[in-house]
PDB file of C-alpha atoms in Angstrom:
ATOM      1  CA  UNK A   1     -99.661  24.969  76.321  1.00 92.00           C
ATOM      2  CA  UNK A   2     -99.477  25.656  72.855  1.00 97.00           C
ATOM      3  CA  UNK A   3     -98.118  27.109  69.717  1.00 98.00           C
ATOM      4  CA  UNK A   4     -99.088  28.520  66.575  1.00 98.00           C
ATOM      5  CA  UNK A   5     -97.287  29.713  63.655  1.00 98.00           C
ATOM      6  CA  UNK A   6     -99.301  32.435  61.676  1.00 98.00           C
ATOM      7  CA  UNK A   7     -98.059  33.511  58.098  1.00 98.00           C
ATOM      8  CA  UNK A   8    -100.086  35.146  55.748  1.00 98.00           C
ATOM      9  CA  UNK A   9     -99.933  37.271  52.413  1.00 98.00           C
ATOM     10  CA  UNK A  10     -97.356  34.580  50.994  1.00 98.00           C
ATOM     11  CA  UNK A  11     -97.715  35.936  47.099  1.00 98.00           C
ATOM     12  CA  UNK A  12     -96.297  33.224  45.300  1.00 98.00           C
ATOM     13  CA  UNK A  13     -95.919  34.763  41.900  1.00 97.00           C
ATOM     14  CA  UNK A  14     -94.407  37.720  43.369  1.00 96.00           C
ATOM     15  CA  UNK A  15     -92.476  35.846  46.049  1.00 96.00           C
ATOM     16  CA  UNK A  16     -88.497  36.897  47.185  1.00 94.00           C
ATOM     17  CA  UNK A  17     -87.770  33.095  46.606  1.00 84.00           C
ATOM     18  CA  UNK A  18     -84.758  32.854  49.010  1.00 94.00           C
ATOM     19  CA  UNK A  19     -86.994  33.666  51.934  1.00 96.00           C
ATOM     20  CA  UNK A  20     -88.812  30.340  51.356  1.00 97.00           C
ATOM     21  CA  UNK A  21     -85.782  27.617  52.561  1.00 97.00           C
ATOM     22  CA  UNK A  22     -85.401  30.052  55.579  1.00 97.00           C
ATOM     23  CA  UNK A  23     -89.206  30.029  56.241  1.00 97.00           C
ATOM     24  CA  UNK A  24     -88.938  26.373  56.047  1.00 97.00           C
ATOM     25  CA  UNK A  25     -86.008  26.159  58.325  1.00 97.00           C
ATOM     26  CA  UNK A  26     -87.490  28.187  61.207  1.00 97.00           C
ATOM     27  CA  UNK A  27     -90.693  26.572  61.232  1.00 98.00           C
ATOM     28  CA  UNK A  28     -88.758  23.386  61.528  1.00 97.00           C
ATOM     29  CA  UNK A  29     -86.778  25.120  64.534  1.00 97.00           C
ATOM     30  CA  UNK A  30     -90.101  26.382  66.231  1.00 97.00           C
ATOM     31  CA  UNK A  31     -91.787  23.289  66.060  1.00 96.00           C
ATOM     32  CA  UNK A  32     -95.462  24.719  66.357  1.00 98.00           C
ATOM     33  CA  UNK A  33     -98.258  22.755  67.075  1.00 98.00           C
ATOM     34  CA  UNK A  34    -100.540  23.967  64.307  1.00 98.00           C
ATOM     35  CA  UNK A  35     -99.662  26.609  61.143  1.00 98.00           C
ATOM     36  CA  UNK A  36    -102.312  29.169  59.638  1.00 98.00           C
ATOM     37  CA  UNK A  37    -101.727  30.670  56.474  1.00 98.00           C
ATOM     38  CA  UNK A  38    -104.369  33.527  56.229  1.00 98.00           C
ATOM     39  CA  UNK A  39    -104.818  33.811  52.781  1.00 97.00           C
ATOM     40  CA  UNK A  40    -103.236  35.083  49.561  1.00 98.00           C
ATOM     41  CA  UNK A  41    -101.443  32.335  48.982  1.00 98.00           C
ATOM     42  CA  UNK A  42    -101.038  33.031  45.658  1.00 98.00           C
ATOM     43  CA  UNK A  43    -100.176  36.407  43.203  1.00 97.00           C
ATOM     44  CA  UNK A  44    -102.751  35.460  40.418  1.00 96.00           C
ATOM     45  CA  UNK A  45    -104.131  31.932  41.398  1.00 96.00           C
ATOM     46  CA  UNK A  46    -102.195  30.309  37.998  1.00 96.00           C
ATOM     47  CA  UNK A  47    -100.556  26.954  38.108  1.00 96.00           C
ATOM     48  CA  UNK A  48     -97.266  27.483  38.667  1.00 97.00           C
ATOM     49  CA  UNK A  49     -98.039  29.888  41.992  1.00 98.00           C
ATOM     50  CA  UNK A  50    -100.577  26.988  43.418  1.00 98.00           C
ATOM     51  CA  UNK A  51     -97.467  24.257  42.802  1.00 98.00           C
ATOM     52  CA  UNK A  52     -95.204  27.020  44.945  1.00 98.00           C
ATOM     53  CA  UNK A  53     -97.517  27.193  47.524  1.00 98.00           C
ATOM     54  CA  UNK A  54     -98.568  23.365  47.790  1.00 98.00           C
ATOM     55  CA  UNK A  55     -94.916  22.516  47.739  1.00 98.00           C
ATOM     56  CA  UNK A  56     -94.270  25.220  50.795  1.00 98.00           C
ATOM     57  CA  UNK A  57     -97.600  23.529  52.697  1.00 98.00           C
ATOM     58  CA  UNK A  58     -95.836  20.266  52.244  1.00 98.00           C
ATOM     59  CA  UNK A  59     -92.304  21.500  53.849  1.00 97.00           C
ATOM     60  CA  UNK A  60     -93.847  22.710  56.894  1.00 97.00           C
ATOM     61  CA  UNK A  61     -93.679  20.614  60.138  1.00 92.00           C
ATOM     62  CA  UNK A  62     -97.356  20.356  61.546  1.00 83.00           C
ATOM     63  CA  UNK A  63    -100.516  20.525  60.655  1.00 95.00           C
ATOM     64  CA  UNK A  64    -101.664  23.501  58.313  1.00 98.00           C
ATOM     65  CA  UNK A  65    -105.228  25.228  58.551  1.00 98.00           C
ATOM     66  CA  UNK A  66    -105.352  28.146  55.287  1.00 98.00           C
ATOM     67  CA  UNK A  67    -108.301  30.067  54.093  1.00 98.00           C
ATOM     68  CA  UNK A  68    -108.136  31.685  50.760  1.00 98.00           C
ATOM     69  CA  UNK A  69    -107.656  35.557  49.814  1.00 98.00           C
ATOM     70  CA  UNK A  70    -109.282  37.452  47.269  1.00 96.00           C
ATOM     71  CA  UNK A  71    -105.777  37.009  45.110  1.00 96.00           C
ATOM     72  CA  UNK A  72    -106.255  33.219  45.505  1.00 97.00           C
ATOM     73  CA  UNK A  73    -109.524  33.287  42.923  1.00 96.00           C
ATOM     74  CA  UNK A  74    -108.694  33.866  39.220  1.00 93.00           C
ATOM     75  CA  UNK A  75    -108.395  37.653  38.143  1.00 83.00           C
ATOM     76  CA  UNK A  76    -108.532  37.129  34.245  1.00 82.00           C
ATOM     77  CA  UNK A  77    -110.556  34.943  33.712  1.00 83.00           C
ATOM     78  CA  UNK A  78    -114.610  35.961  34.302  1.00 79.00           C
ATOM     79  CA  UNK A  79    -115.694  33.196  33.330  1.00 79.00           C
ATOM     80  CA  UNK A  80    -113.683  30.733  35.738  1.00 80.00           C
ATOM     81  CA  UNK A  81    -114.295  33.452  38.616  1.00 78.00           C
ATOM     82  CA  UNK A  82    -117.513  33.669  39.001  1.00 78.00           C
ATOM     83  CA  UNK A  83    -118.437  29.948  38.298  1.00 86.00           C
ATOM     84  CA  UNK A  84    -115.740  28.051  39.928  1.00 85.00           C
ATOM     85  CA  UNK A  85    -113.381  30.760  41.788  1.00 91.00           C
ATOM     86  CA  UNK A  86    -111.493  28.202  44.244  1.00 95.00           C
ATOM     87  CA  UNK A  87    -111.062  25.032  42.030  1.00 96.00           C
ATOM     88  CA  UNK A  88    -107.428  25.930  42.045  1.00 96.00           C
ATOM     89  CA  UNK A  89    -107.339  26.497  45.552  1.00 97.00           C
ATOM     90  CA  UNK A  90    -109.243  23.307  45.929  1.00 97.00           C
ATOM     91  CA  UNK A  91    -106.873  21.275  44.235  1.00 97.00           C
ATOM     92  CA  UNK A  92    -103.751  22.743  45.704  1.00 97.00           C
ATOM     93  CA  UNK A  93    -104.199  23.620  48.739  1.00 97.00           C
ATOM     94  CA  UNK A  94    -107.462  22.114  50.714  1.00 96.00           C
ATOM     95  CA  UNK A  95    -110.955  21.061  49.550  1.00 96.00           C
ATOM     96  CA  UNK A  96    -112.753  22.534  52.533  1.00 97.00           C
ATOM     97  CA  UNK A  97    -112.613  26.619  52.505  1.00 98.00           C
ATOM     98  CA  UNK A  98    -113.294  27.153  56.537  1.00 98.00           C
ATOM     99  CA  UNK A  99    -111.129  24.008  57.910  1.00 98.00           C
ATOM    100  CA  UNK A 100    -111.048  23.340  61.902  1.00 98.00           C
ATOM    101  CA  UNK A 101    -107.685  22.210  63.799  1.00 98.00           C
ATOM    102  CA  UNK A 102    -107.980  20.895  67.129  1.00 97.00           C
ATOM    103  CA  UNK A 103    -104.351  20.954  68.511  1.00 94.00           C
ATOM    104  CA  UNK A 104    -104.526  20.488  72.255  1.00 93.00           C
ATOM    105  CA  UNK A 105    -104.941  23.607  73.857  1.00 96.00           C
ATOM    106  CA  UNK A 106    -105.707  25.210  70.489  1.00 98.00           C
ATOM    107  CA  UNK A 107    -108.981  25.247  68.421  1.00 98.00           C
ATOM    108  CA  UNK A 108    -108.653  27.333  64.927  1.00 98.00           C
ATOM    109  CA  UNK A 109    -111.187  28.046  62.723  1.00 98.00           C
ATOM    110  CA  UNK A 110    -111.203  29.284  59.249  1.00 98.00           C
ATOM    111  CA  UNK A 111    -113.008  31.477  58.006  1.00 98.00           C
ATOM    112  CA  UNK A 112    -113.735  32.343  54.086  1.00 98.00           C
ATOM    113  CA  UNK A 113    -114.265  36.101  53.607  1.00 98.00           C
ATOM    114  CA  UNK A 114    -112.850  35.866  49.905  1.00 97.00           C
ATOM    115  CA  UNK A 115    -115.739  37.738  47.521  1.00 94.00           C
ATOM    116  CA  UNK A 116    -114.934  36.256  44.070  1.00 92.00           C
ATOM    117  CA  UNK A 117    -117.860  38.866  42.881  1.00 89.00           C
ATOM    118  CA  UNK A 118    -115.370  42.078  43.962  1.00 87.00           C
ATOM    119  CA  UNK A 119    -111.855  41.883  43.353  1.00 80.00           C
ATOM    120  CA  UNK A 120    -110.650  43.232  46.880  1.00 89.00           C
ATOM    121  CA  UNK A 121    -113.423  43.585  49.173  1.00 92.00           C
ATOM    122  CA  UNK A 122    -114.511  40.324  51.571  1.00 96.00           C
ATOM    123  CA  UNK A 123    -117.416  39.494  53.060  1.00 96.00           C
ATOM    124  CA  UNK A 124    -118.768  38.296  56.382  1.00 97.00           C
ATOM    125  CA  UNK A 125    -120.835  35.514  55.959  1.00 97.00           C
ATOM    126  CA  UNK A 126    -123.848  34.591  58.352  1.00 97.00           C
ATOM    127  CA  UNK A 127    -123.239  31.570  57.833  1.00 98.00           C
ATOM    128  CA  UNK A 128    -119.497  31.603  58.592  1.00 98.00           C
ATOM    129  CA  UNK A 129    -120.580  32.956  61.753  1.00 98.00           C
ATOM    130  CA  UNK A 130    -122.992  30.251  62.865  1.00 98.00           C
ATOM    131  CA  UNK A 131    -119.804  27.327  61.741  1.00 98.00           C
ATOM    132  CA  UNK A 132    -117.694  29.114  64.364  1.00 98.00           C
ATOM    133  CA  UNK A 133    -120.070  28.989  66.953  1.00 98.00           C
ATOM    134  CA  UNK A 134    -120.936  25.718  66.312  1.00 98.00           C
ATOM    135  CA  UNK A 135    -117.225  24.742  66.158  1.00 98.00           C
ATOM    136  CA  UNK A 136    -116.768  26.533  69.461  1.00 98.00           C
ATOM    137  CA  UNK A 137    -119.640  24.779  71.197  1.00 97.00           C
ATOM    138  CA  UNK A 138    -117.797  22.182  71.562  1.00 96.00           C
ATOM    139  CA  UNK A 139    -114.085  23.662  72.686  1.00 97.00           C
ATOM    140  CA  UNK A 140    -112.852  21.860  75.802  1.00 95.00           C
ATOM    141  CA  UNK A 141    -112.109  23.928  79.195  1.00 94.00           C
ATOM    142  CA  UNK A 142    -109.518  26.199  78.637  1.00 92.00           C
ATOM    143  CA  UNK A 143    -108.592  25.976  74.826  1.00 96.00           C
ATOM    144  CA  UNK A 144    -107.622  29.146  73.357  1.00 97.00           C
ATOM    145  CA  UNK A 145    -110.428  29.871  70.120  1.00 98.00           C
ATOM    146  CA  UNK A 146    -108.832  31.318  67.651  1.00 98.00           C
ATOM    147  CA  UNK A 147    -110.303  32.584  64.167  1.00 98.00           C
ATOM    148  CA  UNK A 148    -108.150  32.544  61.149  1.00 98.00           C
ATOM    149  CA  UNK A 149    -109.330  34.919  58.119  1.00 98.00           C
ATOM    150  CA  UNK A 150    -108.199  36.883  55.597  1.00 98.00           C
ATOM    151  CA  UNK A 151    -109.748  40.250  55.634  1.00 98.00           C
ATOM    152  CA  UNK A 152    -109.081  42.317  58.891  1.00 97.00           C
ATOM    153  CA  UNK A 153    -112.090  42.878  61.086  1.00 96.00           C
ATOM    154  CA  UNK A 154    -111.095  46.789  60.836  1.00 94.00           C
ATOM    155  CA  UNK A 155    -109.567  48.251  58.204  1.00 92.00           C
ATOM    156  CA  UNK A 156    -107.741  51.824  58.528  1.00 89.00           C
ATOM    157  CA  UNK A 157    -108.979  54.437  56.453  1.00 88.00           C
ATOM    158  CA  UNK A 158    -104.946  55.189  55.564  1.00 86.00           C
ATOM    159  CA  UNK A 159    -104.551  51.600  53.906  1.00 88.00           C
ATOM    160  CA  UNK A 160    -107.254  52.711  50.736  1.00 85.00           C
ATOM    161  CA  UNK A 161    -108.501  49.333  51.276  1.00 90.00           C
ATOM    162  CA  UNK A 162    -112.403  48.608  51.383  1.00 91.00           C
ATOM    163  CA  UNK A 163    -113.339  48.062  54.661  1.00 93.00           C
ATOM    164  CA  UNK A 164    -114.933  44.277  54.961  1.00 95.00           C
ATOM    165  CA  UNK A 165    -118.573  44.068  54.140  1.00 95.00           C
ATOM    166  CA  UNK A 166    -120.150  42.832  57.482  1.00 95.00           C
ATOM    167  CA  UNK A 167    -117.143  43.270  59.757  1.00 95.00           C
ATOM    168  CA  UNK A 168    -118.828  44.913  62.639  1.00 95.00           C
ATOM    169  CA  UNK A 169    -121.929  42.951  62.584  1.00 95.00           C
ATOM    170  CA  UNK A 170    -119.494  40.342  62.542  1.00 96.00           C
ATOM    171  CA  UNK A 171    -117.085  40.850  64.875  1.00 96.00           C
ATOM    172  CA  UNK A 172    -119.781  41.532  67.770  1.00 95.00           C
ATOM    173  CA  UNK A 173    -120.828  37.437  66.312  1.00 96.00           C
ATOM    174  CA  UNK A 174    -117.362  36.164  66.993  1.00 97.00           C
ATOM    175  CA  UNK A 175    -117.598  37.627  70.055  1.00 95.00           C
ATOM    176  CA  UNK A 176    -120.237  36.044  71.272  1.00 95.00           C
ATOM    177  CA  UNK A 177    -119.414  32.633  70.164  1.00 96.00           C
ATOM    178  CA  UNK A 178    -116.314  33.017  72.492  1.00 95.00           C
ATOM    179  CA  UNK A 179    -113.391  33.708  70.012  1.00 97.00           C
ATOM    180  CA  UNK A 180    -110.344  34.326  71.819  1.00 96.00           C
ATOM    181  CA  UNK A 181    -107.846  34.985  68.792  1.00 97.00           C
ATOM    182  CA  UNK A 182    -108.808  36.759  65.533  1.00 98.00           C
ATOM    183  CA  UNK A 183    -105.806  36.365  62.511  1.00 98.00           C
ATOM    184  CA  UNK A 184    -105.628  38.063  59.196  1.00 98.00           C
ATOM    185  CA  UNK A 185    -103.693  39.280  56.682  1.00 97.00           C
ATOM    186  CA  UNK A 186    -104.361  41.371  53.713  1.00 96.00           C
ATOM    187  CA  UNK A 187    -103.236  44.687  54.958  1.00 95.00           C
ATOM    188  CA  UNK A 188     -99.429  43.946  54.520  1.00 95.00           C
ATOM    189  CA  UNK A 189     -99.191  45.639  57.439  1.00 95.00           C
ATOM    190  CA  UNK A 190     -98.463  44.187  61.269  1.00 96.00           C
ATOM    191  CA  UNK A 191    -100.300  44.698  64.061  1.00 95.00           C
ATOM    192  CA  UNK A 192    -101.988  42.900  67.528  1.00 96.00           C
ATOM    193  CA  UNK A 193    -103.560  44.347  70.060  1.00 94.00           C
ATOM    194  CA  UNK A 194    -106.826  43.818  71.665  1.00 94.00           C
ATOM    195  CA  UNK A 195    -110.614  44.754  69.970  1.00 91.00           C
ATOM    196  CA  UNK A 196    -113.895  45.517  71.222  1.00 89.00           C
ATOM    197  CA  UNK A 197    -116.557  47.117  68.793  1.00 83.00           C
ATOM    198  CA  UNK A 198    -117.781  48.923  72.039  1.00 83.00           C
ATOM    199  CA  UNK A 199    -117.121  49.480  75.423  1.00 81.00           C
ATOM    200  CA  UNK A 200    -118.169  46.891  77.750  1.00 77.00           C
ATOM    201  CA  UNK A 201    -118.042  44.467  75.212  1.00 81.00           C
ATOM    202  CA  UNK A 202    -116.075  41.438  75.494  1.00 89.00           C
ATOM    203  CA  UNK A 203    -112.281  41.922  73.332  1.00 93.00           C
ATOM    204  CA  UNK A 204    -110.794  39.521  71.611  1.00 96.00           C
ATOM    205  CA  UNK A 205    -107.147  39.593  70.318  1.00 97.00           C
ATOM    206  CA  UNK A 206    -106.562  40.748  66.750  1.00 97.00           C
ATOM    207  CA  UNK A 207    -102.949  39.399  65.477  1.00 98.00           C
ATOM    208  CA  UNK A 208    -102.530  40.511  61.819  1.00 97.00           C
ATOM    209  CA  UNK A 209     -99.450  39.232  59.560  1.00 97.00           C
ATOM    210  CA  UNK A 210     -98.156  41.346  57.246  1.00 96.00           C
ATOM    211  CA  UNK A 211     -96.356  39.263  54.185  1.00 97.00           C
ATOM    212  CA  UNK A 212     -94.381  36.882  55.160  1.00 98.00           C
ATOM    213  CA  UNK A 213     -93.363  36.553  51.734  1.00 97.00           C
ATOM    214  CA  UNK A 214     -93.896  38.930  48.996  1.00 96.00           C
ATOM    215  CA  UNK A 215     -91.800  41.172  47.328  1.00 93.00           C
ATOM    216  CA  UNK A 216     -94.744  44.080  47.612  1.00 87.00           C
ATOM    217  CA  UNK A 217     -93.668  45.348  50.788  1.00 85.00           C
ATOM    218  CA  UNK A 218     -95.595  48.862  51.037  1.00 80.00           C
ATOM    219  CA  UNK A 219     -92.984  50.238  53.054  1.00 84.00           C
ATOM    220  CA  UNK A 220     -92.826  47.436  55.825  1.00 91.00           C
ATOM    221  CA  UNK A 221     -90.875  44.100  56.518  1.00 94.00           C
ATOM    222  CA  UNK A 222     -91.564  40.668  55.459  1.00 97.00           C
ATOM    223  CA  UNK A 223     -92.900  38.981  58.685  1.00 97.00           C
ATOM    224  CA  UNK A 224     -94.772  36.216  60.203  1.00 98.00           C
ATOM    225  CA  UNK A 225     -96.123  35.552  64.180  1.00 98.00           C
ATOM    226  CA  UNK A 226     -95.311  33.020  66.648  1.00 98.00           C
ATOM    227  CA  UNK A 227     -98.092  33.036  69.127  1.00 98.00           C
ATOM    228  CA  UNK A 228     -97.731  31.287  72.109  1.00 98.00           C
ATOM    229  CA  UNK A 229    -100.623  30.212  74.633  1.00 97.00           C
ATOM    230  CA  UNK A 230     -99.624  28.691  77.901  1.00 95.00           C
ATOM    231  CA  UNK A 231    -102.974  28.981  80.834  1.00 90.00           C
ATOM    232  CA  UNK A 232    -104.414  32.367  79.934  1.00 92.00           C
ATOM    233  CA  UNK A 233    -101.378  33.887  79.145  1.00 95.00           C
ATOM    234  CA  UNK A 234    -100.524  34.777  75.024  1.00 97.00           C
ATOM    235  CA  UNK A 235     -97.228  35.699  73.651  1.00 97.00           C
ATOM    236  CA  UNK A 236     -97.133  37.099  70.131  1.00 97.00           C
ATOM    237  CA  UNK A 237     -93.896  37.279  68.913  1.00 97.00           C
ATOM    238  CA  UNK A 238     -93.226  39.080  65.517  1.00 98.00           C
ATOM    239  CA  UNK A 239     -90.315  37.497  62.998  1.00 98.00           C
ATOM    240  CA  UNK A 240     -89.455  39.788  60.547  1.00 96.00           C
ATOM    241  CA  UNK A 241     -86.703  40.356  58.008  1.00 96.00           C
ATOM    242  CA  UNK A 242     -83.926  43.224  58.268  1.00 90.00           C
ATOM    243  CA  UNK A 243     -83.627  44.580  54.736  1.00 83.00           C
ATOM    244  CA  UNK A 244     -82.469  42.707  52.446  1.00 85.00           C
ATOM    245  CA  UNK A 245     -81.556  39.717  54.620  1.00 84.00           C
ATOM    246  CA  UNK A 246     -83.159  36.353  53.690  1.00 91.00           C
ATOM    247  CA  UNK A 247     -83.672  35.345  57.258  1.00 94.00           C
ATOM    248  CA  UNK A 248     -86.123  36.481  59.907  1.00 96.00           C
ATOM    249  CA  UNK A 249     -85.130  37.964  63.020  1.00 95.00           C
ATOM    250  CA  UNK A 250     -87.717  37.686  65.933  1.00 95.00           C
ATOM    251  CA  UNK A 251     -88.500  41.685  67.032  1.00 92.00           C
ATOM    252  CA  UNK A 252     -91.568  42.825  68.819  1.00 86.00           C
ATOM    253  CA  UNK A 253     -93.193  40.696  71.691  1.00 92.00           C
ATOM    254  CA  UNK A 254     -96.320  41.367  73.063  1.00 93.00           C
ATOM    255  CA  UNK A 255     -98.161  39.590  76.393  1.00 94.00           C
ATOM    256  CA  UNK A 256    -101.731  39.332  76.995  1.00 94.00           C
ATOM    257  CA  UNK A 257    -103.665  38.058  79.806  1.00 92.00           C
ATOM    258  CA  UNK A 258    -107.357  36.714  79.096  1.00 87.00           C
ATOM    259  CA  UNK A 259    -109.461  37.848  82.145  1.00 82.00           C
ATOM    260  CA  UNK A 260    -110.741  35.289  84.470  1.00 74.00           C
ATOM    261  CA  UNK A 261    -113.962  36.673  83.846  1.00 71.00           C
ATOM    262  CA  UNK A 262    -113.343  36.203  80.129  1.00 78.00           C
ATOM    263  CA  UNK A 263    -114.451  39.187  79.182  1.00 81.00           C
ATOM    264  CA  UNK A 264    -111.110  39.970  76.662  1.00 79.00           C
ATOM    265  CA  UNK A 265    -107.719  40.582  76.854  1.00 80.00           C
ATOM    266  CA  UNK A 266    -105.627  43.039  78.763  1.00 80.00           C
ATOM    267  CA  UNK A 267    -101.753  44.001  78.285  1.00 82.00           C
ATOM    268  CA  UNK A 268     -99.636  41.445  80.949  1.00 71.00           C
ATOM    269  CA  UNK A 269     -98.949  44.195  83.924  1.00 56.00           C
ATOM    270  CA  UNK A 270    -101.774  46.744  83.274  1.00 54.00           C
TER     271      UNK A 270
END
């Protein structure tokens, strides 16, 4: 059994700062095993925004795997961009961009898809790839692999976001090394539901946060998942906010089944 608390999108900077004590609270209540924070952790990647976010990191009751967002390298400043892009992300947050948690029956990965050459665009790495399968390699019998990143291994044409460079070559990759669980953020938008980039190929389950914090809504709900894992069987369970209350309010749940063939994920009862 296990659980995992994924937020994403958090936007300090641009953060509705009452949600945070209430975040804190129901993580405390939940009790997961393991947190992932899928990037944008930060508005503009200044000072005062990595202090937020290192303070939030610090509140939070188990162990916390983050990858950084293309809002987590410095906008402004060229200079600092393109010669040492995560130094504040280093320093705040994690010196290692693609961590590894081993909690029990859960094995996360992260992944760094952050671009600091394009502002919004990531990128797939091949060598990101090859760290997950490695990592994988080594799960033990019947942990759920999970992949945390920020950029969304499809993008719809409706968000006007870049789709990421690499994502299908990619995603077939992750595939293959066994991933179970794929997280990410940078939509603002919620979704989960199974993936395959063809038929016949083995699915994994995409879970994508909205923001589970910021104040740039684009229409939808601040939110965050609880995902729960318990022999083959995941519950994701979205918490989101009602308008303007500062408290989350758990709404849609979702159950999949991995087949014992492990060849993806179905809908529990289809």
């Amino acid at each position: 059994m296990g659980r995992l608390l994924h937020l994403s999108d958090l936007h300090f900077g641009t953060d509705r700062a009452g949600l945070v004590a209430p975040l804190v609270a129901l993580a405390q209540r939940l009790q997961p095993d393991v947190v992932v924070i899928s990037g944008d952790l930060t508005q503009r990647a200044l000072p005062a925004q990595w202090a937020a976010a290192a303070e939030l990191i610090a509140a939070l009751p188990a162990p916390v795997l983050c990858v950084p967002g293309n809002h987590d390298v410095p906008l402004y400043n060229p200079l600092a961009r393109l010669l040492w892009p995560f130094r504040g992300y280093r320093k705040a947050v994690a010196k290692v961009l693609e961590p590894v948690a081993d909690a029990g029956d859960l094995l996360v990965v992260g992944i760094n898809t952050t671009d600091p050459y394009v502002w919004q665009r990531g990128t797939l790495r091949p060598a990101s790839l090859r760290h997950v399968a490695q990592v994988f390699a080594r799960a033990r019998p019947g942990q759920l692999r999970v992949v945390a990143l920020h950029h969304p291994l499809t993008t719809p044409p409706a968000t006007g976001k870049t789709p990421m460079r690499g994502a299908d070559a990619g995603a077939e990759a992750l595939a293959r090394a066994g991933a179970d669980v794929i997280l990410s953020g940078h939509l603002h938008l919620w979704a989960a539901a199974p993936f395959a980039l063809h038929k016949g190929a083995r699915s994994m389950l995409c879970v994508q946060a909205g923001t589970t914090l910021s104040s740039r809504l684009r229409g939808e709900d601040n939110d965050l998942n609880v995902i729960d894992f318990d022999q083959g069987l995941v519950t994701v369970t979205r918490w989101r906010t009602v308008g303007d209350a500062l408290e989350y309010t758990p709404d849609d749940v979702t159950r999949y089944q991995q087949d014992s063939a492990d060849v993806g994920w179905g809908r529990e009862g289809e």
